[in-house]
Coordinates of C-alpha atoms in Angstrom, one line a residue:
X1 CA 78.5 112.6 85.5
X2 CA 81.3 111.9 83.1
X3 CA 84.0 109.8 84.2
X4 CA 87.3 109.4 82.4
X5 CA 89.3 106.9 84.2
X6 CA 93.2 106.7 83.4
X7 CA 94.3 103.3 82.9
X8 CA 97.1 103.0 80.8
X9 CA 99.5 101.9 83.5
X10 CA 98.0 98.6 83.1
X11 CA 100.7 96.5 81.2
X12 CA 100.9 92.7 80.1
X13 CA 102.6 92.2 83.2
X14 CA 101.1 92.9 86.4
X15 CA 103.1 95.8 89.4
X16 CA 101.6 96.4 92.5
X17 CA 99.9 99.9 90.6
X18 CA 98.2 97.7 87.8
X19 CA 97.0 95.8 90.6
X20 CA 95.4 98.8 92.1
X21 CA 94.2 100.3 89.4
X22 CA 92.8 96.7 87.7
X23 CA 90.9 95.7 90.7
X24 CA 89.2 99.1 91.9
X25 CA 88.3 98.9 88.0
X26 CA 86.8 95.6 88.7
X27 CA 84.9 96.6 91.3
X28 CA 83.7 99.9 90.0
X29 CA 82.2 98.3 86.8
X30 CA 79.9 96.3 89.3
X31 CA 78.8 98.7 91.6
X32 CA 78.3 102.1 89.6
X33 CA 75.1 101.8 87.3
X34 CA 74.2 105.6 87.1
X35 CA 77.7 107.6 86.3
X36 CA 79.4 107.3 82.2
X37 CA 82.7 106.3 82.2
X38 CA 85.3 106.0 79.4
X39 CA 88.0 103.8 80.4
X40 CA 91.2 104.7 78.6
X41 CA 93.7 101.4 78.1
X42 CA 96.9 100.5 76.2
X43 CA 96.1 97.4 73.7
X44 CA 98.5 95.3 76.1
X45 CA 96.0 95.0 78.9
X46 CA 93.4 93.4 76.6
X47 CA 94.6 90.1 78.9
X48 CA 93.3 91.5 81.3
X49 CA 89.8 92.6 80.3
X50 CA 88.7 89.7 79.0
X51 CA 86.6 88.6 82.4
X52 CA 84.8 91.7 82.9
X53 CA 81.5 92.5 81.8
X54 CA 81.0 96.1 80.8
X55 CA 77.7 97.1 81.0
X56 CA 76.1 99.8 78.8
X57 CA 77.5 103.0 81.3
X58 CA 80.6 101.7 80.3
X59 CA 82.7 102.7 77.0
X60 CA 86.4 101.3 76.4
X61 CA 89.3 102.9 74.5
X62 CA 92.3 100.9 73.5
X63 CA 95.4 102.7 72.1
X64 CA 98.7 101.9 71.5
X65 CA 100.6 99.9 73.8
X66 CA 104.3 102.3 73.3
X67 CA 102.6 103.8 76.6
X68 CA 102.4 100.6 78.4
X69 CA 104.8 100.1 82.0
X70 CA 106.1 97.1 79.5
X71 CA 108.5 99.5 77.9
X72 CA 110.0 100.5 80.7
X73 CA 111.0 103.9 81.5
X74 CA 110.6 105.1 77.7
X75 CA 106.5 103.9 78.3
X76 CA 106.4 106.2 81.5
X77 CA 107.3 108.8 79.8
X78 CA 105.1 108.3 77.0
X79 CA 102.4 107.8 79.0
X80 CA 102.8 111.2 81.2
X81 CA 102.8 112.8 78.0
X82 CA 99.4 111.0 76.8
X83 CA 97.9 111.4 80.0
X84 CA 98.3 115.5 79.6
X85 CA 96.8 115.0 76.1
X86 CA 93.8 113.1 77.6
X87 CA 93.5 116.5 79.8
X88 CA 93.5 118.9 77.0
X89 CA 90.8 116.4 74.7
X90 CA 88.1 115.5 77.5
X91 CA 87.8 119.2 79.2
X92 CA 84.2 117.9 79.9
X93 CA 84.8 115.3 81.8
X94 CA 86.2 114.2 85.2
X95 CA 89.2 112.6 85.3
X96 CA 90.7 109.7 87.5
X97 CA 93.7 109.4 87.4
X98 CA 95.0 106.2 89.5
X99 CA 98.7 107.0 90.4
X100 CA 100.8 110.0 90.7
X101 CA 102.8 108.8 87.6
X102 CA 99.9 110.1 85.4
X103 CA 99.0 113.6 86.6
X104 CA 97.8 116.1 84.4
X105 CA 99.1 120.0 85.1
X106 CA 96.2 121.1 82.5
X107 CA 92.8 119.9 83.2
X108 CA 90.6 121.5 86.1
X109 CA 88.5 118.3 86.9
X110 CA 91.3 116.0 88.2
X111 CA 91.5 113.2 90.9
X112 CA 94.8 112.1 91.4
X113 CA 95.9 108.8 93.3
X114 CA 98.9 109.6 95.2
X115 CA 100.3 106.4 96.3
X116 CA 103.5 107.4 97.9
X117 CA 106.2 110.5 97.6
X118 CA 109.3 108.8 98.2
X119 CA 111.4 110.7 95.8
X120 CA 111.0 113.4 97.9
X121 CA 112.0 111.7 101.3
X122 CA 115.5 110.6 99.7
X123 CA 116.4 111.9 96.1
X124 CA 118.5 109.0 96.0
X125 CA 116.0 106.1 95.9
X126 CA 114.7 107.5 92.3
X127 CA 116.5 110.2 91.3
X128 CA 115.3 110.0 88.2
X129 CA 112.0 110.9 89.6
X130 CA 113.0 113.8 92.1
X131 CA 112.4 116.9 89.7
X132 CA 108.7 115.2 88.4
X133 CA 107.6 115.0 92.2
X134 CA 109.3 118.2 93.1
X135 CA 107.7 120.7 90.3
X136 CA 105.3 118.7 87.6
X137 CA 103.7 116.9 90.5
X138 CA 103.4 120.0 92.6
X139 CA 101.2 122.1 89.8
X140 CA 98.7 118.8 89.5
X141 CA 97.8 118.3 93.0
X142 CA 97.1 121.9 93.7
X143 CA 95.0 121.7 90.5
X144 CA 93.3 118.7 91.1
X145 CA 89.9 118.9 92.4
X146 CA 90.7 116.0 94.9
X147 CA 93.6 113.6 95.6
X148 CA 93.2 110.1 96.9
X149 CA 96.0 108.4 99.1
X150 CA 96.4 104.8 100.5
X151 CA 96.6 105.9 103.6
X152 CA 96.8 108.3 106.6
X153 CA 100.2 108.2 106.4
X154 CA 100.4 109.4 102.9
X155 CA 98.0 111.9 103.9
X156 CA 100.6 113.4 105.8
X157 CA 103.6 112.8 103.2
X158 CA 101.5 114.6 100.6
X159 CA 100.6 117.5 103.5
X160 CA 104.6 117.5 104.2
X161 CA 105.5 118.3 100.7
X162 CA 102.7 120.1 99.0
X163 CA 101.0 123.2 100.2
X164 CA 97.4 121.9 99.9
X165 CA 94.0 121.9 102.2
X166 CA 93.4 118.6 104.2
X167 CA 90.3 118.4 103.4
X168 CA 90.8 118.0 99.7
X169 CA 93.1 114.5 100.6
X170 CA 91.0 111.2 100.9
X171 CA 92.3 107.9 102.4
X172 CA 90.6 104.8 100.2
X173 CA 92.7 102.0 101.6
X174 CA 93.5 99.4 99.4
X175 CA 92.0 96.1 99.3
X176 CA 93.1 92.2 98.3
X177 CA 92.3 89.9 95.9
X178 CA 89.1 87.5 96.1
X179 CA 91.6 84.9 95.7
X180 CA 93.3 85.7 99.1
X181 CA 90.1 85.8 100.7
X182 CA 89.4 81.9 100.1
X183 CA 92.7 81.1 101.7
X184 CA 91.1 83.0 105.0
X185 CA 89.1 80.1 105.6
X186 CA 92.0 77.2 104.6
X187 CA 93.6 77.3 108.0
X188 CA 95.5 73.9 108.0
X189 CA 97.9 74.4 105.6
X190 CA 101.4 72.4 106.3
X191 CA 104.4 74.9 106.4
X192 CA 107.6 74.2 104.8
X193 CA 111.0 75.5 105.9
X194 CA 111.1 78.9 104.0
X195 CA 111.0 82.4 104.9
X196 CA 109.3 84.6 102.4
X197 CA 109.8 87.9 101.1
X198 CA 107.5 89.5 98.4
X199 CA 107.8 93.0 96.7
X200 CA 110.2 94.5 94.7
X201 CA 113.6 94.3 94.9
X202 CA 114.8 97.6 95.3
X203 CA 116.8 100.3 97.4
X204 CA 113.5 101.2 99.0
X205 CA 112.5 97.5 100.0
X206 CA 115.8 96.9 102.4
X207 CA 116.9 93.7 100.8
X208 CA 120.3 93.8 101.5
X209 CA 119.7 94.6 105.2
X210 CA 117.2 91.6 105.0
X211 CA 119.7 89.3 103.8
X212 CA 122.5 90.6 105.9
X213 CA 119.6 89.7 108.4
X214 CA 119.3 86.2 107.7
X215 CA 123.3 86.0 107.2
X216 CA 123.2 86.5 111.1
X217 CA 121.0 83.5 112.0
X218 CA 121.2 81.2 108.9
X219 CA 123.2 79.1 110.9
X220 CA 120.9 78.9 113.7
X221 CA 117.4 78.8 111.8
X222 CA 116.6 75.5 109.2
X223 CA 114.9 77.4 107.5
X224 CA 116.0 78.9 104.3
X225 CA 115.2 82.7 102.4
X226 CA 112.7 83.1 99.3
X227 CA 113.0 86.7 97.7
X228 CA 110.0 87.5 95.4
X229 CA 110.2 90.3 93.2
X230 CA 111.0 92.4 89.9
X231 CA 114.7 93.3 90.3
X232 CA 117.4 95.7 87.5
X233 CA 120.2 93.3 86.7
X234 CA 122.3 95.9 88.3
X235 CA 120.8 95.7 91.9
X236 CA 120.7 92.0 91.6
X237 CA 124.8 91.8 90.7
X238 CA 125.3 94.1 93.8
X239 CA 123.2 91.4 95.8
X240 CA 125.6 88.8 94.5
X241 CA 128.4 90.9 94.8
X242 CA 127.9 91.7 98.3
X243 CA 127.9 88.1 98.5
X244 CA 124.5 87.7 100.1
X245 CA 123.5 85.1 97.8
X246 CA 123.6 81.4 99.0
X247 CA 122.7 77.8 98.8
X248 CA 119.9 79.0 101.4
X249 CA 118.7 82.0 99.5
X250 CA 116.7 81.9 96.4
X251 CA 115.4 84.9 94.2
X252 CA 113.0 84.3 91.6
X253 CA 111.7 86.9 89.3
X254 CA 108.4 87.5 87.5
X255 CA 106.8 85.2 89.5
X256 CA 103.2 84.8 88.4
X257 CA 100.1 85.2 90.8
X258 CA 99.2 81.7 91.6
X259 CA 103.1 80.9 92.2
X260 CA 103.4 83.6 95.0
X261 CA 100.0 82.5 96.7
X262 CA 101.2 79.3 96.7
X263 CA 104.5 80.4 98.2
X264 CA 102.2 82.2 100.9
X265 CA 100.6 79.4 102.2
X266 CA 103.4 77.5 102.3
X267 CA 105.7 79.7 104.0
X268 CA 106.8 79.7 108.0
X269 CA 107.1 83.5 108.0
X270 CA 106.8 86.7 106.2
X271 CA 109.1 89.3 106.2
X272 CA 108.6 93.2 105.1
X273 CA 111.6 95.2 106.4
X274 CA 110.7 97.7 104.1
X275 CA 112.5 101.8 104.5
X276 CA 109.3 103.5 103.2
X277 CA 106.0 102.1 102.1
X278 CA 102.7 104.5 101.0
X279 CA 100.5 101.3 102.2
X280 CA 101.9 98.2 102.0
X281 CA 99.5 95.1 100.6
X282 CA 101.9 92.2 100.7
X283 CA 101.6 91.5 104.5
X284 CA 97.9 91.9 104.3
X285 CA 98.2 89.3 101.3
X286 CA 100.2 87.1 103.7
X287 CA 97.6 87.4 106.5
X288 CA 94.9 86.4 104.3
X289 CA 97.0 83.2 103.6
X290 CA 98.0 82.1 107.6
X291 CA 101.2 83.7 107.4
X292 CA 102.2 84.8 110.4
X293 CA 104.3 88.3 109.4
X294 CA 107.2 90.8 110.8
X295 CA 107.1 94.4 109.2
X296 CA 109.2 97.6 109.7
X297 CA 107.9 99.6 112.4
X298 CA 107.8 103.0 110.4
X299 CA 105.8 104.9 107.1
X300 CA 102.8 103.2 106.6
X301 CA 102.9 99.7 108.0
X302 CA 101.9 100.4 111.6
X303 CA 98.5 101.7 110.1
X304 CA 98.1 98.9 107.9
X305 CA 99.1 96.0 110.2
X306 CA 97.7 97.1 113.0
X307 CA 98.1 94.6 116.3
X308 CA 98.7 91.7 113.8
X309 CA 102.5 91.8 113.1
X310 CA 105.5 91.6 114.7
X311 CA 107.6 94.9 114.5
X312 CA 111.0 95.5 113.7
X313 CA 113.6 98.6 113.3
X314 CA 114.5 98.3 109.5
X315 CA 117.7 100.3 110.1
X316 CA 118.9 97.6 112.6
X317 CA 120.0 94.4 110.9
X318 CA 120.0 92.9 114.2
X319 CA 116.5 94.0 115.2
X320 CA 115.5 92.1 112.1
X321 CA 117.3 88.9 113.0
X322 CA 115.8 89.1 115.9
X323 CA 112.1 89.5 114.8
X324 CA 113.0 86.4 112.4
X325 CA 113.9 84.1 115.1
X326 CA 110.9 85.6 117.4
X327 CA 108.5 84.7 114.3
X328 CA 109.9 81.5 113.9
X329 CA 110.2 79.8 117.7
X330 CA 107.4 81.6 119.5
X331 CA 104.8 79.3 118.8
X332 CA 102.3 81.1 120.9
X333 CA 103.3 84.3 119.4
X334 CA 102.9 83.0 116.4
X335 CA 99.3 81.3 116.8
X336 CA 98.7 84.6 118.1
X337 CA 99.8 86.6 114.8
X338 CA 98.1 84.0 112.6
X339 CA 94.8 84.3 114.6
X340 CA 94.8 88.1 114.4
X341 CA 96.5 88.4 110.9
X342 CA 93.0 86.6 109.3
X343 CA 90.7 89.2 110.7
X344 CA 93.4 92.0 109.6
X345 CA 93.2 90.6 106.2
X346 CA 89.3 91.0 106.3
X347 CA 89.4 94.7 107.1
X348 CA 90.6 95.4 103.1
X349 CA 88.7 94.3 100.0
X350 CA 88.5 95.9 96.6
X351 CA 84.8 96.6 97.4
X352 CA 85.5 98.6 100.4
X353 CA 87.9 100.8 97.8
X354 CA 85.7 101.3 95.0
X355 CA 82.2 102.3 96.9
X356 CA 84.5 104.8 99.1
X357 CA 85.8 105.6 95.6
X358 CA 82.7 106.2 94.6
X359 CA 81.2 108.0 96.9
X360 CA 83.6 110.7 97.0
X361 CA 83.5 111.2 93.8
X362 CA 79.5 111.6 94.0
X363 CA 80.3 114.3 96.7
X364 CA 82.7 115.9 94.3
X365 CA 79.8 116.3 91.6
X366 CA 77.6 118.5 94.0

């Protein structure tokens, strides 16, 4: 089979959806010997090719980087409209296409990665977004010859928006780095005084009610508050302006990979008070590194975390102090979390998401 696989929405700088698409990529290239693939990129992801080996099955297509995630919401755009161009050129081939962001309304040999539909839950979070899910989006999936999700949870989303059969939705969880998997078997790390946050920092992510949060106990905790995350100057001046900013809370920005691991095995806690999530990979990341982690007890995040977090209501600000402080002076709890949260953490690798990838996509052939 011919496999066209859609990965222009890897930039110079790394999202949560490069991640995804980069390490199923990974993984793919090592475990499919019979299929032909052309993997489409933009020239700014060369960084990112340079340690894999593509074997012979294998052909690579740079092209110009104006569609990268790099350039913001012009390269979105740009990209969308590549992506429909790369539907009209390769009518002979399947195409994967690894987030939502990409779908093509004109090709009839489509798998689309639907990795969340919050637009749709609350115009407001993205309204710039709203009319793609609500009418281009609508004509791909019912188009598409399959549609992958993260989760059962998305499954459902999906289901609640868009009039399609069930059995055309796959769950391929998502997986963690190889990197996180070495910290499993670390499991003396010291803990400093820090509670950590990692995501973006957005509407969606509940970073003001996480602060507001912390405001509560900061007083009655030592430790202090490390936000991780891209964040629009304009959300960050309504943080400041809120004034939930403080000698006890730091926000840093762009952080790079080895930072934020570092800042995982460090950390006392991790907290995810998230509003919606379509899977939700930093808590798994923080199991992998001893973390012990609280997480909203709605979307996705039940599914994912299973009996290895501590839940809280992210619409209560107090509920969230109080799974803080639980987190934090429980040390049985917390022994408890840790013990768990490294066998969670084992449940998801990359491999897991590329043969299940795979597979369906075999099935689709017949």
């Amino acid at each position: 089979m011919r496999i066209l696989i859609n990965a222009t929405n890897i930039g110079e700088r790394l999202s949560g959806l490069s991640v995804y698409t980069l390490s199923l990529l990974r993984e793919i290239v090592k475990l499919d010997k019979n299929n032909e693939y052309l993997i489409i990129l933009n020239k700014s992801a060369i960084i990112h090719m340079m340690s894999i080996e593509f074997p012979s099955n294998f052909k690579v297509k740079y092209i110009s980087n104006i569609v990268s995630p790099d350039h913001g919401t012009k390269g979105h755009l740009l990209r969308l409209l590549y992506s429909n161009y790369l539907g009209l050129r390769y009518r002979k081939y399947l195409i994967f296409t690894t987030s939502q962001m990409e779908a093509i309304i004109f090709h009839p040999k489509q798998i689309i990665t639907v990795q969340d539909v919050i637009p749709l839950m609350d115009k407001n979070f993205q309204k710039k977004q709203y009319h793609y899910y609500k009418y281009i989006l609508n004509i791909a999936v019912r188009k598409a010859l399959a549609i992958f999700t993260p989760s059962e949870f998305t499954k459902k989303e999906v289901l609640k928006h868009y009039p399609l059969n069930p059995d055309k939705i796959h769950v391929t969880p998502l997986g963690i780095q190889g990197l996180f998997y070495e910290e499993i078997e670390k499991k003396n790390t010291v803990r400093e005084k820090y509670i950590l946050y990692v995501g973006r920092i957005a509407p969606t992510k509940n970073v003001f009610r996480l602060l507001d949060a912390y405001n509560l106990i900061k007083n009655k905790v030592q430790e202090e508050i490390v936000v991780v995350g891209s964040v629009s100057k304009e959300y960050l001046d309504s943080i400041k302006d809120k004034g939930l900013v403080s000698e006890k809370v730091t926000i840093k920005e762009n952080a790079k990979l080895s930072d934020i691991l570092s800042l995982y095995k460090k950390a006392a806690l991790f907290v995810f008070p998230t509003l919606y999530e379509g899977f939700g990979l930093p808590p798994i990341e923080a199991m992998a590194c001893g973390c012990p982690v609280v997480v909203s007890n709605t979307t996705s995040l039940p599914e994912v975390c299973g009996d290895a977090a501590i839940y809280v209501d992210p619409t209560d600000i107090k509920s969230i102090a109080d799974g803080i402080v639980k987190g934090l002076n429980d040390m049985k709890l917390r022994e408890d979390m840790i013990k768990k949260g490294f066998e969670r953490a084992k449940q998801f690798t990359w491999e897991k998401t590329a043969k299940t990838t795979i597979e369906i996509i075999k099935r689709l052939d017949k």
